[in-house]
Amino acid sequence: MDSKLKVVIIIFLVVGFVYFVINPGSTYERIDIVGSTSVQPLAEKLANAFMENRPDIRINVQGGGSGMGIRSTQQGIVDIGMSSKELSSDEKKDITVIEIGKEGIVVGVNNKNNVFDLTIEQIRDIFNGKIKNWKELGGPDLEIHVITREEGSGTRSAFESIVMGDTEIKSDAVVQSSTESVKQSVASDPGAIGFVSLAHMSNDIKALLVEGVEPSDVTVANGEYLLQRPFLFLVKGENTPVLQEFLDWIKSPAGIKIIKNENIVPN
Amino acid sequence: MDKNRINEFLIEKGLFITAIFSIMVIFVIILFILMEGLPAFEEYGFFNFLFGLAWSPNHGEYGVFAMIIGSLCVTLLSLLMAVPLSLLCAIFMAEVAPNNIRKILKPVVETLSGIPSVVYGFFGLIVLVPFLRESFGGTGFSMFAASLILTVMVLPTIISISQDSLRAVPHEYREASFGLGATNWQTIKNIVFPAALPGIVTAIILGMGRAIGETLAVIMVVGNVVQIPSSIFDPVRTLTANIAIEMGYATGLHYNALFGTAIVLFLIIMILLLVANYIRYKYKVDIGGGYL
């Protein structure tokens, strides 16, 4: 009895194993997405929602950075590349750029700080160490504590390219390795300043106006708020029907709802 | 009879294989780290890597010297605080405390080691860093904050192991000492503590290992600035923090350089282990044909 049961189980396992080996999802269509780690979470949400309705499609989302997204799209290794920065005209050659949304970057200070409006130049001078005390900006007599993200972070590189120009973030700025810890550090230090993405903004810290414009979905969408970056999907050449279906779906109400849920401003 | 022998044989080989397996795992890890890390040494130069002061992957600079100093300073500072504290606590628990107090203290100390490191880190970020900023100025993110957190984290390790080794000292030693008219403190100081010293050194080594390897809690409070600290209130970056912070983005030489950082960490731990083992060997006590 016992051994018969064993034989039955073994046969089942062998048959199942052989089935999967011979027939490894031959009915699936694959879409590979690679690139910016900032776009990655959104792309994963979109992919999962899309796959729920279309179980015959498999979408793989991988990070690697905007540079990698652009390169692998050019080389035709992946179906969709992700980038969180604008492409140069050189890079744009035979790549179709689809903007799925925009994200604002908020410069935040402690709620107790009475400074509320800075120009980009002032922010640059704070982060490169030229301005050291809040009283130079009309604030309290407090030393400025700059908090930044680690090198390689998408938010940091976007911030650097928009704000820092030729200068660098000062080398003795405290480095925090996540949006949340930047927020916590700023929330607990009256002299601190840091930057986080608009999507992760909360009341714990005070968002500064940049050049007099308050960061919000509206000002990011119409381009008045300057600290923003695009979330781009890159495709090359002729789209397969499945790929086209996915791209169309992103622009449909269902896709836009997901984008909005992630606090990204859709186009 | 024959069956017994086969059983014996199987058990013996089974144990051998299990033992070999754990050693194999270590060798595979070492091999992997070396393979991934050595290209960084080849391309950047071992001494440039080891003694370089600038770490800036965006500009192709990979010097880890400031982080070596950071790791060592944080570890030593935390041991400086943790060792006296935990040894006195262990002596109290093993030699002085009455049974009912010991019954309360032991689980409390063990609970301390069960708290996840992210909780320590978060506590440090929310409570300790603001406190240090208000008391001593600066940002509060500092070597000192990390050492304080690490002190609490290594306490249970050092306390429980050194307590065990204190209690393992044979009772005859104490009786002989009391018989000669020594007080309790004299017995502890001159007899029990020296006899338990090798075990205590082991405890300190393990505590040191935990301190130098701790990553998450340290990242949250240490500030992660690549610089050689001029005071204990300066932010630094440790070797482990460097790997954990940047691994997510690293490609190419940067990726290899992070594994190179791991090799350096490995070398430091080996050197510290050798030194500690030498001390243990030097102070071991001979009792009746066996060692304590």
PDB file of N, CA, C and O in Angstrom, chain B residues 205-236:
ATOM      1  N   ILE B 205      36.242  38.923  21.401  1.00  0.00           N
ATOM      2  CA  ILE B 205      36.452  38.751  19.956  1.00  0.00           C
ATOM      3  C   ILE B 205      35.110  38.683  19.239  1.00  0.00           C
ATOM      4  O   ILE B 205      34.898  39.336  18.219  1.00  0.00           O
ATOM      5  N   LEU B 206      34.204  37.884  19.782  1.00  0.00           N
ATOM      6  CA  LEU B 206      32.902  37.748  19.121  1.00  0.00           C
ATOM      7  C   LEU B 206      32.154  39.081  19.116  1.00  0.00           C
ATOM      8  O   LEU B 206      31.515  39.444  18.127  1.00  0.00           O
ATOM      9  N   GLY B 207      32.258  39.806  20.220  1.00  0.00           N
ATOM     10  CA  GLY B 207      31.620  41.119  20.280  1.00  0.00           C
ATOM     11  C   GLY B 207      32.214  42.053  19.234  1.00  0.00           C
ATOM     12  O   GLY B 207      31.503  42.775  18.538  1.00  0.00           O
ATOM     13  N   MET B 208      33.542  41.993  19.101  1.00  0.00           N
ATOM     14  CA  MET B 208      34.225  42.827  18.119  1.00  0.00           C
ATOM     15  C   MET B 208      33.762  42.471  16.709  1.00  0.00           C
ATOM     16  O   MET B 208      33.507  43.345  15.880  1.00  0.00           O
ATOM     17  N   GLY B 209      33.630  41.154  16.460  1.00  0.00           N
ATOM     18  CA  GLY B 209      33.155  40.711  15.147  1.00  0.00           C
ATOM     19  C   GLY B 209      31.785  41.279  14.841  1.00  0.00           C
ATOM     20  O   GLY B 209      31.525  41.738  13.733  1.00  0.00           O
ATOM     21  N   ARG B 210      30.929  41.273  15.833  1.00  0.00           N
ATOM     22  CA  ARG B 210      29.584  41.796  15.606  1.00  0.00           C
ATOM     23  C   ARG B 210      29.641  43.303  15.339  1.00  0.00           C
ATOM     24  O   ARG B 210      28.954  43.818  14.464  1.00  0.00           O
ATOM     25  N   ALA B 211      30.502  44.000  16.099  1.00  0.00           N
ATOM     26  CA  ALA B 211      30.575  45.457  15.950  1.00  0.00           C
ATOM     27  C   ALA B 211      31.102  45.849  14.580  1.00  0.00           C
ATOM     28  O   ALA B 211      30.560  46.731  13.926  1.00  0.00           O
ATOM     29  N   ILE B 212      32.164  45.170  14.138  1.00  0.00           N
ATOM     30  CA  ILE B 212      32.772  45.594  12.871  1.00  0.00           C
ATOM     31  C   ILE B 212      31.904  45.176  11.691  1.00  0.00           C
ATOM     32  O   ILE B 212      31.918  45.806  10.641  1.00  0.00           O
ATOM     33  N   GLY B 213      31.101  44.123  11.864  1.00  0.00           N
ATOM     34  CA  GLY B 213      30.277  43.646  10.762  1.00  0.00           C
ATOM     35  C   GLY B 213      28.899  44.275  10.703  1.00  0.00           C
ATOM     36  O   GLY B 213      28.211  44.180   9.695  1.00  0.00           O
ATOM     37  N   GLU B 214      28.482  44.923  11.770  1.00  0.00           N
ATOM     38  CA  GLU B 214      27.137  45.490  11.797  1.00  0.00           C
ATOM     39  C   GLU B 214      26.997  46.585  10.730  1.00  0.00           C
ATOM     40  O   GLU B 214      27.859  47.433  10.575  1.00  0.00           O
ATOM     41  N   THR B 215      25.899  46.536   9.999  1.00  0.00           N
ATOM     42  CA  THR B 215      25.756  47.424   8.853  1.00  0.00           C
ATOM     43  C   THR B 215      24.557  48.349   8.978  1.00  0.00           C
ATOM     44  O   THR B 215      24.685  49.570   8.983  1.00  0.00           O
ATOM     45  N   LEU B 216      23.398  47.758   9.102  1.00  0.00           N
ATOM     46  CA  LEU B 216      22.165  48.522   8.957  1.00  0.00           C
ATOM     47  C   LEU B 216      22.019  49.614  10.013  1.00  0.00           C
ATOM     48  O   LEU B 216      21.785  50.790   9.705  1.00  0.00           O
ATOM     49  N   ALA B 217      22.192  49.214  11.280  1.00  0.00           N
ATOM     50  CA  ALA B 217      22.034  50.191  12.356  1.00  0.00           C
ATOM     51  C   ALA B 217      23.064  51.309  12.212  1.00  0.00           C
ATOM     52  O   ALA B 217      22.770  52.478  12.462  1.00  0.00           O
ATOM     53  N   VAL B 218      24.277  50.930  11.774  1.00  0.00           N
ATOM     54  CA  VAL B 218      25.344  51.919  11.634  1.00  0.00           C
ATOM     55  C   VAL B 218      25.021  52.908  10.515  1.00  0.00           C
ATOM     56  O   VAL B 218      25.173  54.115  10.676  1.00  0.00           O
ATOM     57  N   ILE B 219      24.541  52.385   9.382  1.00  0.00           N
ATOM     58  CA  ILE B 219      24.222  53.268   8.247  1.00  0.00           C
ATOM     59  C   ILE B 219      23.272  54.380   8.687  1.00  0.00           C
ATOM     60  O   ILE B 219      23.403  55.530   8.290  1.00  0.00           O
ATOM     61  N   MET B 220      22.321  54.017   9.542  1.00  0.00           N
ATOM     62  CA  MET B 220      21.272  54.979   9.879  1.00  0.00           C
ATOM     63  C   MET B 220      21.766  56.117  10.762  1.00  0.00           C
ATOM     64  O   MET B 220      21.168  57.194  10.772  1.00  0.00           O
ATOM     65  N   VAL B 221      22.851  55.919  11.520  1.00  0.00           N
ATOM     66  CA  VAL B 221      23.247  56.966  12.460  1.00  0.00           C
ATOM     67  C   VAL B 221      24.651  57.534  12.227  1.00  0.00           C
ATOM     68  O   VAL B 221      25.029  58.508  12.871  1.00  0.00           O
ATOM     69  N   VAL B 222      25.418  56.938  11.310  1.00  0.00           N
ATOM     70  CA  VAL B 222      26.836  57.322  11.271  1.00  0.00           C
ATOM     71  C   VAL B 222      27.109  58.472  10.301  1.00  0.00           C
ATOM     72  O   VAL B 222      28.182  59.061  10.306  1.00  0.00           O
ATOM     73  N   GLY B 223      26.123  58.808   9.448  1.00  0.00           N
ATOM     74  CA  GLY B 223      26.300  59.952   8.551  1.00  0.00           C
ATOM     75  C   GLY B 223      26.871  59.610   7.199  1.00  0.00           C
ATOM     76  O   GLY B 223      26.654  60.317   6.241  1.00  0.00           O
ATOM     77  N   ASN B 224      27.654  58.517   7.133  1.00  0.00           N
ATOM     78  CA  ASN B 224      28.158  57.978   5.864  1.00  0.00           C
ATOM     79  C   ASN B 224      28.987  58.962   5.033  1.00  0.00           C
ATOM     80  O   ASN B 224      28.981  58.904   3.817  1.00  0.00           O
ATOM     81  N   VAL B 225      29.678  59.879   5.688  1.00  0.00           N
ATOM     82  CA  VAL B 225      30.543  60.797   4.962  1.00  0.00           C
ATOM     83  C   VAL B 225      31.928  60.173   4.853  1.00  0.00           C
ATOM     84  O   VAL B 225      32.483  59.725   5.853  1.00  0.00           O
ATOM     85  N   VAL B 226      32.464  60.136   3.630  1.00  0.00           N
ATOM     86  CA  VAL B 226      33.794  59.558   3.456  1.00  0.00           C
ATOM     87  C   VAL B 226      34.838  60.580   3.875  1.00  0.00           C
ATOM     88  O   VAL B 226      35.186  61.475   3.113  1.00  0.00           O
ATOM     89  N   GLN B 227      35.303  60.502   5.105  1.00  0.00           N
ATOM     90  CA  GLN B 227      36.335  61.416   5.577  1.00  0.00           C
ATOM     91  C   GLN B 227      37.024  60.805   6.789  1.00  0.00           C
ATOM     92  O   GLN B 227      36.469  59.957   7.471  1.00  0.00           O
ATOM     93  N   ILE B 228      38.249  61.261   7.038  1.00  0.00           N
ATOM     94  CA  ILE B 228      38.940  60.821   8.241  1.00  0.00           C
ATOM     95  C   ILE B 228      38.487  61.726   9.374  1.00  0.00           C
ATOM     96  O   ILE B 228      38.606  62.945   9.275  1.00  0.00           O
ATOM     97  N   PRO B 229      37.915  61.145  10.433  1.00  0.00           N
ATOM     98  CA  PRO B 229      37.311  61.988  11.468  1.00  0.00           C
ATOM     99  C   PRO B 229      38.365  62.737  12.275  1.00  0.00           C
ATOM    100  O   PRO B 229      39.442  62.204  12.547  1.00  0.00           O
ATOM    101  N   SER B 230      38.035  63.992  12.642  1.00  0.00           N
ATOM    102  CA  SER B 230      38.964  64.724  13.496  1.00  0.00           C
ATOM    103  C   SER B 230      38.483  64.729  14.936  1.00  0.00           C
ATOM    104  O   SER B 230      39.234  65.068  15.839  1.00  0.00           O
ATOM    105  N   SER B 231      37.219  64.364  15.161  1.00  0.00           N
ATOM    106  CA  SER B 231      36.749  64.179  16.522  1.00  0.00           C
ATOM    107  C   SER B 231      35.710  63.070  16.507  1.00  0.00           C
ATOM    108  O   SER B 231      35.273  62.642  15.437  1.00  0.00           O
ATOM    109  N   ILE B 232      35.322  62.593  17.693  1.00  0.00           N
ATOM    110  CA  ILE B 232      34.354  61.494  17.702  1.00  0.00           C
ATOM    111  C   ILE B 232      32.963  61.965  17.328  1.00  0.00           C
ATOM    112  O   ILE B 232      32.067  61.164  17.156  1.00  0.00           O
ATOM    113  N   PHE B 233      32.764  63.282  17.173  1.00  0.00           N
ATOM    114  CA  PHE B 233      31.452  63.779  16.779  1.00  0.00           C
ATOM    115  C   PHE B 233      31.370  64.047  15.282  1.00  0.00           C
ATOM    116  O   PHE B 233      30.414  64.650  14.803  1.00  0.00           O
ATOM    117  N   ASP B 234      32.379  63.597  14.536  1.00  0.00           N
ATOM    118  CA  ASP B 234      32.349  63.741  13.084  1.00  0.00           C
ATOM    119  C   ASP B 234      31.666  62.539  12.453  1.00  0.00           C
ATOM    120  O   ASP B 234      31.819  61.411  12.926  1.00  0.00           O
ATOM    121  N   PRO B 235      30.915  62.759  11.361  1.00  0.00           N
ATOM    122  CA  PRO B 235      30.356  61.611  10.648  1.00  0.00           C
ATOM    123  C   PRO B 235      31.454  60.868   9.879  1.00  0.00           C
ATOM    124  O   PRO B 235      32.398  61.501   9.377  1.00  0.00           O
ATOM    125  N   VAL B 236      31.371  59.571   9.838  1.00  0.00           N
ATOM    126  CA  VAL B 236      32.311  58.767   9.047  1.00  0.00           C
ATOM    127  C   VAL B 236      31.502  57.751   8.244  1.00  0.00           C
ATOM    128  O   VAL B 236      30.287  57.665   8.367  1.00  0.00           O
TER     129      VAL B 236
END
